[in-house]
PDB file of C-alpha atoms in Angstrom:
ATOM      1  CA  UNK A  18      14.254   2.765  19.313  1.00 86.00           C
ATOM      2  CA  UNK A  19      13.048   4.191  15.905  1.00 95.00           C
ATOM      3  CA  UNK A  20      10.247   2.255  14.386  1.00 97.00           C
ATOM      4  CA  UNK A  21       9.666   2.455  10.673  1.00 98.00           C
ATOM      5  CA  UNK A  22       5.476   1.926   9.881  1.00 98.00           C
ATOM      6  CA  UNK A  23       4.629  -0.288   6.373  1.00 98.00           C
ATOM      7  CA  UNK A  24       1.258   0.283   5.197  1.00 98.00           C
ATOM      8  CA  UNK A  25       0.010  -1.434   2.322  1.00 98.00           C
ATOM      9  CA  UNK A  26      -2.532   0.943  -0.068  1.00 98.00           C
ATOM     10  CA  UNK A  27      -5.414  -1.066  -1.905  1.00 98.00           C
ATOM     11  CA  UNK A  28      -7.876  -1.784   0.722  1.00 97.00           C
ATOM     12  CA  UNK A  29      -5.509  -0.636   3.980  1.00 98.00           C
ATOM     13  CA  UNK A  30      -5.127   3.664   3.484  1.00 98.00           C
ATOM     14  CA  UNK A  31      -8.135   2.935   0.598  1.00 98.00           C
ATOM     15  CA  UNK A  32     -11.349   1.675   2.361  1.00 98.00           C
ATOM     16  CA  UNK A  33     -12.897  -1.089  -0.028  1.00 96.00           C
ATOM     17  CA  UNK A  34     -11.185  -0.159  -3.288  1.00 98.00           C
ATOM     18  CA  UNK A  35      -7.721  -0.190  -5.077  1.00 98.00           C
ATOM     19  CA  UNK A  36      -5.604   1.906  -6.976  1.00 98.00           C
ATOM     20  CA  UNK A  37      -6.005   0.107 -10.674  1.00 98.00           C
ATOM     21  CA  UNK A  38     -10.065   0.397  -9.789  1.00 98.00           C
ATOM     22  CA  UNK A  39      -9.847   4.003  -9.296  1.00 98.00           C
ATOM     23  CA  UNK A  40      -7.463   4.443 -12.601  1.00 98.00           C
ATOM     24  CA  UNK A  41      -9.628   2.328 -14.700  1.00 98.00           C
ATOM     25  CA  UNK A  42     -12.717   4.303 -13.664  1.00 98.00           C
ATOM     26  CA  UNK A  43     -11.555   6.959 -15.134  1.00 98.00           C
ATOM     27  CA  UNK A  44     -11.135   5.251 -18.273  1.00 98.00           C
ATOM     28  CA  UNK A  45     -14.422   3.797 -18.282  1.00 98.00           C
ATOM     29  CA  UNK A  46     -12.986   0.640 -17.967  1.00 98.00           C
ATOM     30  CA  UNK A  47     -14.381  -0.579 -14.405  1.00 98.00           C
ATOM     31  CA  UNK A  48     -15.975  -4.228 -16.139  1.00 98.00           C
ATOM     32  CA  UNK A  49     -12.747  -4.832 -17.575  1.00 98.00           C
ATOM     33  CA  UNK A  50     -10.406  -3.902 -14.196  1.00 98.00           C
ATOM     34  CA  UNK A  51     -13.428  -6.104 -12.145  1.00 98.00           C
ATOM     35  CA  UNK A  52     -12.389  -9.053 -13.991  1.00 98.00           C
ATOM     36  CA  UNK A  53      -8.913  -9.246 -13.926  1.00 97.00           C
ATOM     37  CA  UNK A  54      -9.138  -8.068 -10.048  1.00 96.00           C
ATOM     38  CA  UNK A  55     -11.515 -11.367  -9.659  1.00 96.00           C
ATOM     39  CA  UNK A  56      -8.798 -13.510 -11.427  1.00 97.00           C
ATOM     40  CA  UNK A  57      -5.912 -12.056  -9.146  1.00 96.00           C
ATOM     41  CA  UNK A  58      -7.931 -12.712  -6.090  1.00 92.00           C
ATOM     42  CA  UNK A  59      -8.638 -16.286  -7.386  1.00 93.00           C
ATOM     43  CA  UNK A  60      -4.991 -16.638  -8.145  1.00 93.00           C
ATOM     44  CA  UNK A  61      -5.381 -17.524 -12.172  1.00 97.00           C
ATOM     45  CA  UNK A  62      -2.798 -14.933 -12.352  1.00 97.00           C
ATOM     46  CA  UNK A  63       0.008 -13.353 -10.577  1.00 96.00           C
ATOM     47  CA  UNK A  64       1.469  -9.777 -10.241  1.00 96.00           C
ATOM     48  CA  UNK A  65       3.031  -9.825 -13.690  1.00 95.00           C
ATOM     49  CA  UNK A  66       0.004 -11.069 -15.297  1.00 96.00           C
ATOM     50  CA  UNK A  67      -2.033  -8.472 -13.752  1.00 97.00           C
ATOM     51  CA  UNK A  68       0.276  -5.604 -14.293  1.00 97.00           C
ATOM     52  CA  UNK A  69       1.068  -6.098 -17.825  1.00 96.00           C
ATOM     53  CA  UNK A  70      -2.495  -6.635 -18.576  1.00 97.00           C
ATOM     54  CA  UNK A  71      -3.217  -3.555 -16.660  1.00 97.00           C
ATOM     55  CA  UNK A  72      -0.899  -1.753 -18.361  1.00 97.00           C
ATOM     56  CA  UNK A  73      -2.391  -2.925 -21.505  1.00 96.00           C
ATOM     57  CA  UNK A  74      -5.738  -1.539 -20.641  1.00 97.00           C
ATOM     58  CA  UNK A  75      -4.603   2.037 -19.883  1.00 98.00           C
ATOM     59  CA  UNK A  76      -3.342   2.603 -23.041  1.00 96.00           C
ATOM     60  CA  UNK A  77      -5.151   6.099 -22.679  1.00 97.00           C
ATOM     61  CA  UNK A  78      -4.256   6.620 -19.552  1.00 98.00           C
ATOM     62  CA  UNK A  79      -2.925  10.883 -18.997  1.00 98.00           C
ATOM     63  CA  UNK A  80      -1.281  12.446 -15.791  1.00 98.00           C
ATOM     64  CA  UNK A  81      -4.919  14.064 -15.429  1.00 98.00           C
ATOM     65  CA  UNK A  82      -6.906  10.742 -15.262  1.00 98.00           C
ATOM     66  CA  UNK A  83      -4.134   9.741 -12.340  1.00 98.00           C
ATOM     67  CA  UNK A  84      -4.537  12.649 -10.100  1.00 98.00           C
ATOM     68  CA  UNK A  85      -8.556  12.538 -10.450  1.00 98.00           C
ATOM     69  CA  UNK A  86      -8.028   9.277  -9.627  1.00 98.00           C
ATOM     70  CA  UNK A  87      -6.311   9.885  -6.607  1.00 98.00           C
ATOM     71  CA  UNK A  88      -8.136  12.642  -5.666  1.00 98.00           C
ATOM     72  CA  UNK A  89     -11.145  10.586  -5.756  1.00 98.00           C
ATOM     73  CA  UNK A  90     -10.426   7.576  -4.055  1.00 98.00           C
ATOM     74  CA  UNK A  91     -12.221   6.178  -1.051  1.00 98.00           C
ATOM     75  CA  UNK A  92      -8.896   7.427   1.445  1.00 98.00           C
ATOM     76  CA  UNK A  93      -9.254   6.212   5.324  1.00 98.00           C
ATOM     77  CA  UNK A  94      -9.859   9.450   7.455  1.00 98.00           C
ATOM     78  CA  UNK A  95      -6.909  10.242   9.066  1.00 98.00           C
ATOM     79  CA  UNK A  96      -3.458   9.653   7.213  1.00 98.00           C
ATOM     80  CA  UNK A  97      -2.005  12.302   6.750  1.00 98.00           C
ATOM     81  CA  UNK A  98      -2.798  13.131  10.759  1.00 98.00           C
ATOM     82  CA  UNK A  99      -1.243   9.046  11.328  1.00 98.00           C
ATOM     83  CA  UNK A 100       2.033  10.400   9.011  1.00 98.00           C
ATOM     84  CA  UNK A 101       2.532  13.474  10.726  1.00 98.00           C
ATOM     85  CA  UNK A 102       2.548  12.145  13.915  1.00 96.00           C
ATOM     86  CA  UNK A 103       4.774   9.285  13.054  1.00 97.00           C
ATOM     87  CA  UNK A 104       7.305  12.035  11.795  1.00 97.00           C
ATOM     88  CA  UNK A 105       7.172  14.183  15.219  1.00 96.00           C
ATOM     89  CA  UNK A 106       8.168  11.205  17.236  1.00 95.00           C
ATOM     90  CA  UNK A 107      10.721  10.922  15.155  1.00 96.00           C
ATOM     91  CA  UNK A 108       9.655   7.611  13.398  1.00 97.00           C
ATOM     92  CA  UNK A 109       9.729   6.551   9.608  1.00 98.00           C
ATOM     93  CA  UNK A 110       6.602   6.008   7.945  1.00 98.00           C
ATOM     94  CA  UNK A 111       6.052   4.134   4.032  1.00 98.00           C
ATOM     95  CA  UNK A 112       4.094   2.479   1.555  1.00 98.00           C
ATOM     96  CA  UNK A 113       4.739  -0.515  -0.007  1.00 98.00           C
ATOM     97  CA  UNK A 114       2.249  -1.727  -2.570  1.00 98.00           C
ATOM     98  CA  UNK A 115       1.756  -3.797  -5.893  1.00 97.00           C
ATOM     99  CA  UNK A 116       0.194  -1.043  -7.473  1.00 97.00           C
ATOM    100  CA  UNK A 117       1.585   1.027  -9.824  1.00 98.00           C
ATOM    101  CA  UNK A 118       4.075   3.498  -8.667  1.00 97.00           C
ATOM    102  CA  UNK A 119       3.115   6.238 -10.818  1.00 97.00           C
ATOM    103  CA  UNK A 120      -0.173   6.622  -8.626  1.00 98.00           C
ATOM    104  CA  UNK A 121       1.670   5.123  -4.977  1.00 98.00           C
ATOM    105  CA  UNK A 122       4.413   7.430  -5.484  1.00 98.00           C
ATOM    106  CA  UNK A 123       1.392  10.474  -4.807  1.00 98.00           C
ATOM    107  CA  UNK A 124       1.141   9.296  -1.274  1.00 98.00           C
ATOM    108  CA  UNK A 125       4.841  11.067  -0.579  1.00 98.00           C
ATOM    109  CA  UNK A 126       2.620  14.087  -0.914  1.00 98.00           C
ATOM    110  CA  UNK A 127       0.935  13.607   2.278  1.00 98.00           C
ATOM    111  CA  UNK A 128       3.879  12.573   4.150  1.00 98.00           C
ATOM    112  CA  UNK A 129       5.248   9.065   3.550  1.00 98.00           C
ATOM    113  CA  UNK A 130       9.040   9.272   3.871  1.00 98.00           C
ATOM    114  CA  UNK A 131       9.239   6.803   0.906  1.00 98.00           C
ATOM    115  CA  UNK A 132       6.124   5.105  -1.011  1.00 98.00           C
ATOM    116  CA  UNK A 133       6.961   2.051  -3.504  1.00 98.00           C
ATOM    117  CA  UNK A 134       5.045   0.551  -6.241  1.00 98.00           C
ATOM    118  CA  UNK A 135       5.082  -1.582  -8.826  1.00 97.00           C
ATOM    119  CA  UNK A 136       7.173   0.535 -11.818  1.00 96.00           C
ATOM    120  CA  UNK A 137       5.111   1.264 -14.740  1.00 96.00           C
ATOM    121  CA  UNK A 138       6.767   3.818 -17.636  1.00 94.00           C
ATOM    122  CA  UNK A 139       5.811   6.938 -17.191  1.00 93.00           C
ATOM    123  CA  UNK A 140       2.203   8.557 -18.035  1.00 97.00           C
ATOM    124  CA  UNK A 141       1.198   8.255 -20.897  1.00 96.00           C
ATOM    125  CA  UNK A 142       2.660   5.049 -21.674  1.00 95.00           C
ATOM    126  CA  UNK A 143       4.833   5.243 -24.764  1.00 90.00           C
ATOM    127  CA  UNK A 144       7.308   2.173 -24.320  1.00 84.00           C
ATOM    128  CA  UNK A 145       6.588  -1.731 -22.795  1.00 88.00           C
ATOM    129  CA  UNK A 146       6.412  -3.321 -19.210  1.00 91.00           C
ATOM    130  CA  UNK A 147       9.391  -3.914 -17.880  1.00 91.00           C
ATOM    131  CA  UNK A 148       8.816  -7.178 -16.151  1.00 93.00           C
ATOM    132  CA  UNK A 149      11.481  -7.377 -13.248  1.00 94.00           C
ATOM    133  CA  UNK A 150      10.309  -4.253 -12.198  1.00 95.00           C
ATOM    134  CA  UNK A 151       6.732  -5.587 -10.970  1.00 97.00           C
ATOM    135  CA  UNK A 152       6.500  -5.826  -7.435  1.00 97.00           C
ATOM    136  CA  UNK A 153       5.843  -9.161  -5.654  1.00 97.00           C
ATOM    137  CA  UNK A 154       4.544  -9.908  -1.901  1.00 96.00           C
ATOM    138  CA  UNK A 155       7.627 -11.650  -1.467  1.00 97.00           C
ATOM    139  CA  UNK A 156       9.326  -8.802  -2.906  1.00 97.00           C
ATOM    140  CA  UNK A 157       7.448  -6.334  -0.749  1.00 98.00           C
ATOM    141  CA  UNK A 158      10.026  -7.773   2.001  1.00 98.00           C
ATOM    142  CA  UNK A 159      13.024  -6.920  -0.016  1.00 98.00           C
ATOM    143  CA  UNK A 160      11.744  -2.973  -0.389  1.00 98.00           C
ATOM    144  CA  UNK A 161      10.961  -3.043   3.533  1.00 98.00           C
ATOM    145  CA  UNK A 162      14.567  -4.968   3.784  1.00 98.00           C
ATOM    146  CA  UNK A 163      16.119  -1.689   1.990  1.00 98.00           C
ATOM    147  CA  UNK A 164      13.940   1.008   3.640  1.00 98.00           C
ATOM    148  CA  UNK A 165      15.286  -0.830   6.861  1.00 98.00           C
ATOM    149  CA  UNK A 166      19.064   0.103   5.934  1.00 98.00           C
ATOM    150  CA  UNK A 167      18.128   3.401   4.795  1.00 98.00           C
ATOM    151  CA  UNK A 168      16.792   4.768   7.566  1.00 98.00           C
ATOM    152  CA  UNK A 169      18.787   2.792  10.124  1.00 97.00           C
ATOM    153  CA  UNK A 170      16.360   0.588  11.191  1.00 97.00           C
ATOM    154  CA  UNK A 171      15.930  -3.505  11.610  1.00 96.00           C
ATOM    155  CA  UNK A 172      12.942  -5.900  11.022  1.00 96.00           C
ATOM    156  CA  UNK A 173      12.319  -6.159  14.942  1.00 96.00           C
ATOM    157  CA  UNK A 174      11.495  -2.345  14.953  1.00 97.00           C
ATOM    158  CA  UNK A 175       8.914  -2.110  12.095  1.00 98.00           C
ATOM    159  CA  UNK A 176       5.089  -2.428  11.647  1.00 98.00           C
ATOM    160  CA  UNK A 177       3.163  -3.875   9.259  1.00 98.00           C
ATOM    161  CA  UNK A 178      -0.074  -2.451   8.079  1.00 98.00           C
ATOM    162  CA  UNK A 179      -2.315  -4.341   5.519  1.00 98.00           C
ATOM    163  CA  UNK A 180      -5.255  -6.545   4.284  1.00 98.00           C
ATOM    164  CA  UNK A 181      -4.806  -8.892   2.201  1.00 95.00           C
ATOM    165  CA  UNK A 182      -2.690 -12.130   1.379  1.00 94.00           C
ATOM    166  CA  UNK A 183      -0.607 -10.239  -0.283  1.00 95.00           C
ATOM    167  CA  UNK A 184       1.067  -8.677   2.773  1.00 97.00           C
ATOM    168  CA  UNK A 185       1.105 -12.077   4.473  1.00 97.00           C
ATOM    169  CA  UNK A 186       4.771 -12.655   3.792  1.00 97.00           C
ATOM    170  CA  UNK A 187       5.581  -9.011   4.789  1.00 98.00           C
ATOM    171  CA  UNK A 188       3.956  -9.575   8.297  1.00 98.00           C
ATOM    172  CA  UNK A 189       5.477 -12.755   9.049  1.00 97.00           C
ATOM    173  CA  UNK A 190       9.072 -10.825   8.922  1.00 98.00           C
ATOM    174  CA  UNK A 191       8.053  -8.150  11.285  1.00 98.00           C
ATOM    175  CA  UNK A 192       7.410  -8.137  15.146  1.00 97.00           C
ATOM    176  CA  UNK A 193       3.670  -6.227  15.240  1.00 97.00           C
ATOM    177  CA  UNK A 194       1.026  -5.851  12.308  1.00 98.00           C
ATOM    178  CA  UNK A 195      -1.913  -4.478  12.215  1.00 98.00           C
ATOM    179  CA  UNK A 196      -5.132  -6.320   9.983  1.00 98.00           C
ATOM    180  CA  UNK A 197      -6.978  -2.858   8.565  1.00 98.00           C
ATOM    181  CA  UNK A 198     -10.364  -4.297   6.893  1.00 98.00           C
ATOM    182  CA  UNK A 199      -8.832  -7.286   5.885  1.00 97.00           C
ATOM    183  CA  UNK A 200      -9.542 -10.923   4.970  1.00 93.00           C
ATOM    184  CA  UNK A 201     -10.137 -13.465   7.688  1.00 95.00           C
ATOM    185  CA  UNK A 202      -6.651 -15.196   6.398  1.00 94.00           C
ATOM    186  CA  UNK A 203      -4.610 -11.865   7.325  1.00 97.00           C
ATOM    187  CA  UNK A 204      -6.601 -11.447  10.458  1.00 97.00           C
ATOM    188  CA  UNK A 205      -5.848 -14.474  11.867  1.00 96.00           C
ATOM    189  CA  UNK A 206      -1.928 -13.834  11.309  1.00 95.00           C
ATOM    190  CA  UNK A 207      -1.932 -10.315  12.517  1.00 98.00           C
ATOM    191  CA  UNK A 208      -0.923  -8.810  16.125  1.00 97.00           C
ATOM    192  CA  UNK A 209      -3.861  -6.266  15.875  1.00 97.00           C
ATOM    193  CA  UNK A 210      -6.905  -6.281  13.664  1.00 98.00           C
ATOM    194  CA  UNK A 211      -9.279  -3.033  13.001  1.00 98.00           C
ATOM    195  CA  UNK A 212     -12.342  -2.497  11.173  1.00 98.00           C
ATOM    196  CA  UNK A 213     -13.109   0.713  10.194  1.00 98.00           C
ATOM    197  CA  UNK A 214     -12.299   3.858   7.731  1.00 98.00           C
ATOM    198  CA  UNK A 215     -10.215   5.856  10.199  1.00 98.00           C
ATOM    199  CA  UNK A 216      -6.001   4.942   9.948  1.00 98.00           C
ATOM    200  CA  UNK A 217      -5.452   7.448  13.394  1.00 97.00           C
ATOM    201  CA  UNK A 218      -7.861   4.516  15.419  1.00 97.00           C
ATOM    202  CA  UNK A 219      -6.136   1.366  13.771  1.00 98.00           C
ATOM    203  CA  UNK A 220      -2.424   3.040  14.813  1.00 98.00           C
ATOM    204  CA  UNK A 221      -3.841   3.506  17.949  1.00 96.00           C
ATOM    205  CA  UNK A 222      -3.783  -0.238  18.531  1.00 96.00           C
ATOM    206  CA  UNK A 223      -0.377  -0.662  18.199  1.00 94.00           C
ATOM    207  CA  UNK A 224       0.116   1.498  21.441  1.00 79.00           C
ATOM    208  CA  UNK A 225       2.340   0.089  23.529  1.00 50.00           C
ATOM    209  CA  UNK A 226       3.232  -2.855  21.123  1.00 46.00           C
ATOM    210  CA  UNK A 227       5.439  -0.382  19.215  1.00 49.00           C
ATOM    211  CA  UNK A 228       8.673  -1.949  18.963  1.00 49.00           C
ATOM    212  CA  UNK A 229      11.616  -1.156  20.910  1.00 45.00           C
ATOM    213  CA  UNK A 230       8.786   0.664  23.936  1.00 42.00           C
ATOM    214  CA  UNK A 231       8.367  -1.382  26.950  1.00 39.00           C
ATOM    215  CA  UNK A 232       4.633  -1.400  28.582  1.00 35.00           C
ATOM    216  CA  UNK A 233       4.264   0.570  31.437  1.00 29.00           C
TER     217      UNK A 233
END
């Protein structure tokens, strides 16, 4: 059976950091990302809060500061080898994150049959938020959901890859996940857990836990 792979970005593919850091370091703006990272992870605010404020605070923001960002970033070793791989066996691989999509969108670059963020106007900003379109971990589901009918493929055939509570919803819908540097509260829910900053040694430990393969 085909198997379609879900990997979450901030602190999964990016070892210890997230996309909105990475932006707002560009910007000079790393005090001001720090705290509303520390209210997210505290839960004073949600997705929306966070991404409009965000959105808010890159008012500067150019196409250049986004690719140095990317360019920059602390990657895990290894993806693009993970996503090629993936593709020869003739599986799906994506990326489903809260982030905004004008950075996770990059990651179809390397490989990723489909990469979905939260949708922010284009860079440079020159109109508002639109609300509805920030992404939720609940609504991280309903992207899988759809990337599941595109390419032909059900929940019971898909792995989940992240680290945080965020993707705690998406890996309670799936068969097999895989906890990459993540918080004891994911790591207790997950079917594998790694610790490291290589993604070809975490997909290793799915293995034979790929749905659809029987152990030999």
């Amino acid at each position: 059976m085909t198997t379609l792979h879900l990997f979450d970005l901030d602190g999964t593919l990016m070892f210890g950091s997230a996309a909105p850091v990475e932006i707002s370091r560009q910007l000079g703006l790393s005090d001001e990302i720090a705290e509303l990272e520390r209210s997210f992870g505290a839960q004073e605010i949600g997705p929306q809060q966070f991404s409009v404020a965000a959105h808010a605070l890159w008012a500067e923001l150019t196409p250049a500061h986004v690719r140095a960002a990317f360019d920059g970033s602390p990657w895990l070793s290894g993806i693009r080898e993970v996503w090629r791989e993936i593709r020869e066996r003739g599986d799906y691989c994506a990326v489903i994150s809260l982030s905004p999509s004008f950075f996770v969108e990059l990651l179809v670059e390397w490989g990723a049959h489909a990469a979905h963020g939260s949708v922010f106007p284009a860079v440079p900003f020159t109109g508002p938020m639109e609300v509805s379109g920030i992404l939720t971990p609940e609504g991280k589901v309903t992207v899988a959901d759809r990337l599941c009918e595109r390419f032909g493929v059900s929940r019971g055939n898909c792995v989940a890859y992240g680290d945080s509570m965020t993707d705690a919803v998406l890996f309670e819908a799936v068969p097999v996940s895989v906890a990459v540097n993540a918080r004891p509260y994911l790591a207790e829910r997950a079917t594998h857990v790694y610790e490291g900053r290589d993604l070809r040694e975490a997909y290793q430990l799915v293995g034979v836990a790929r749905p659809g393969v029987e152990a030999s």
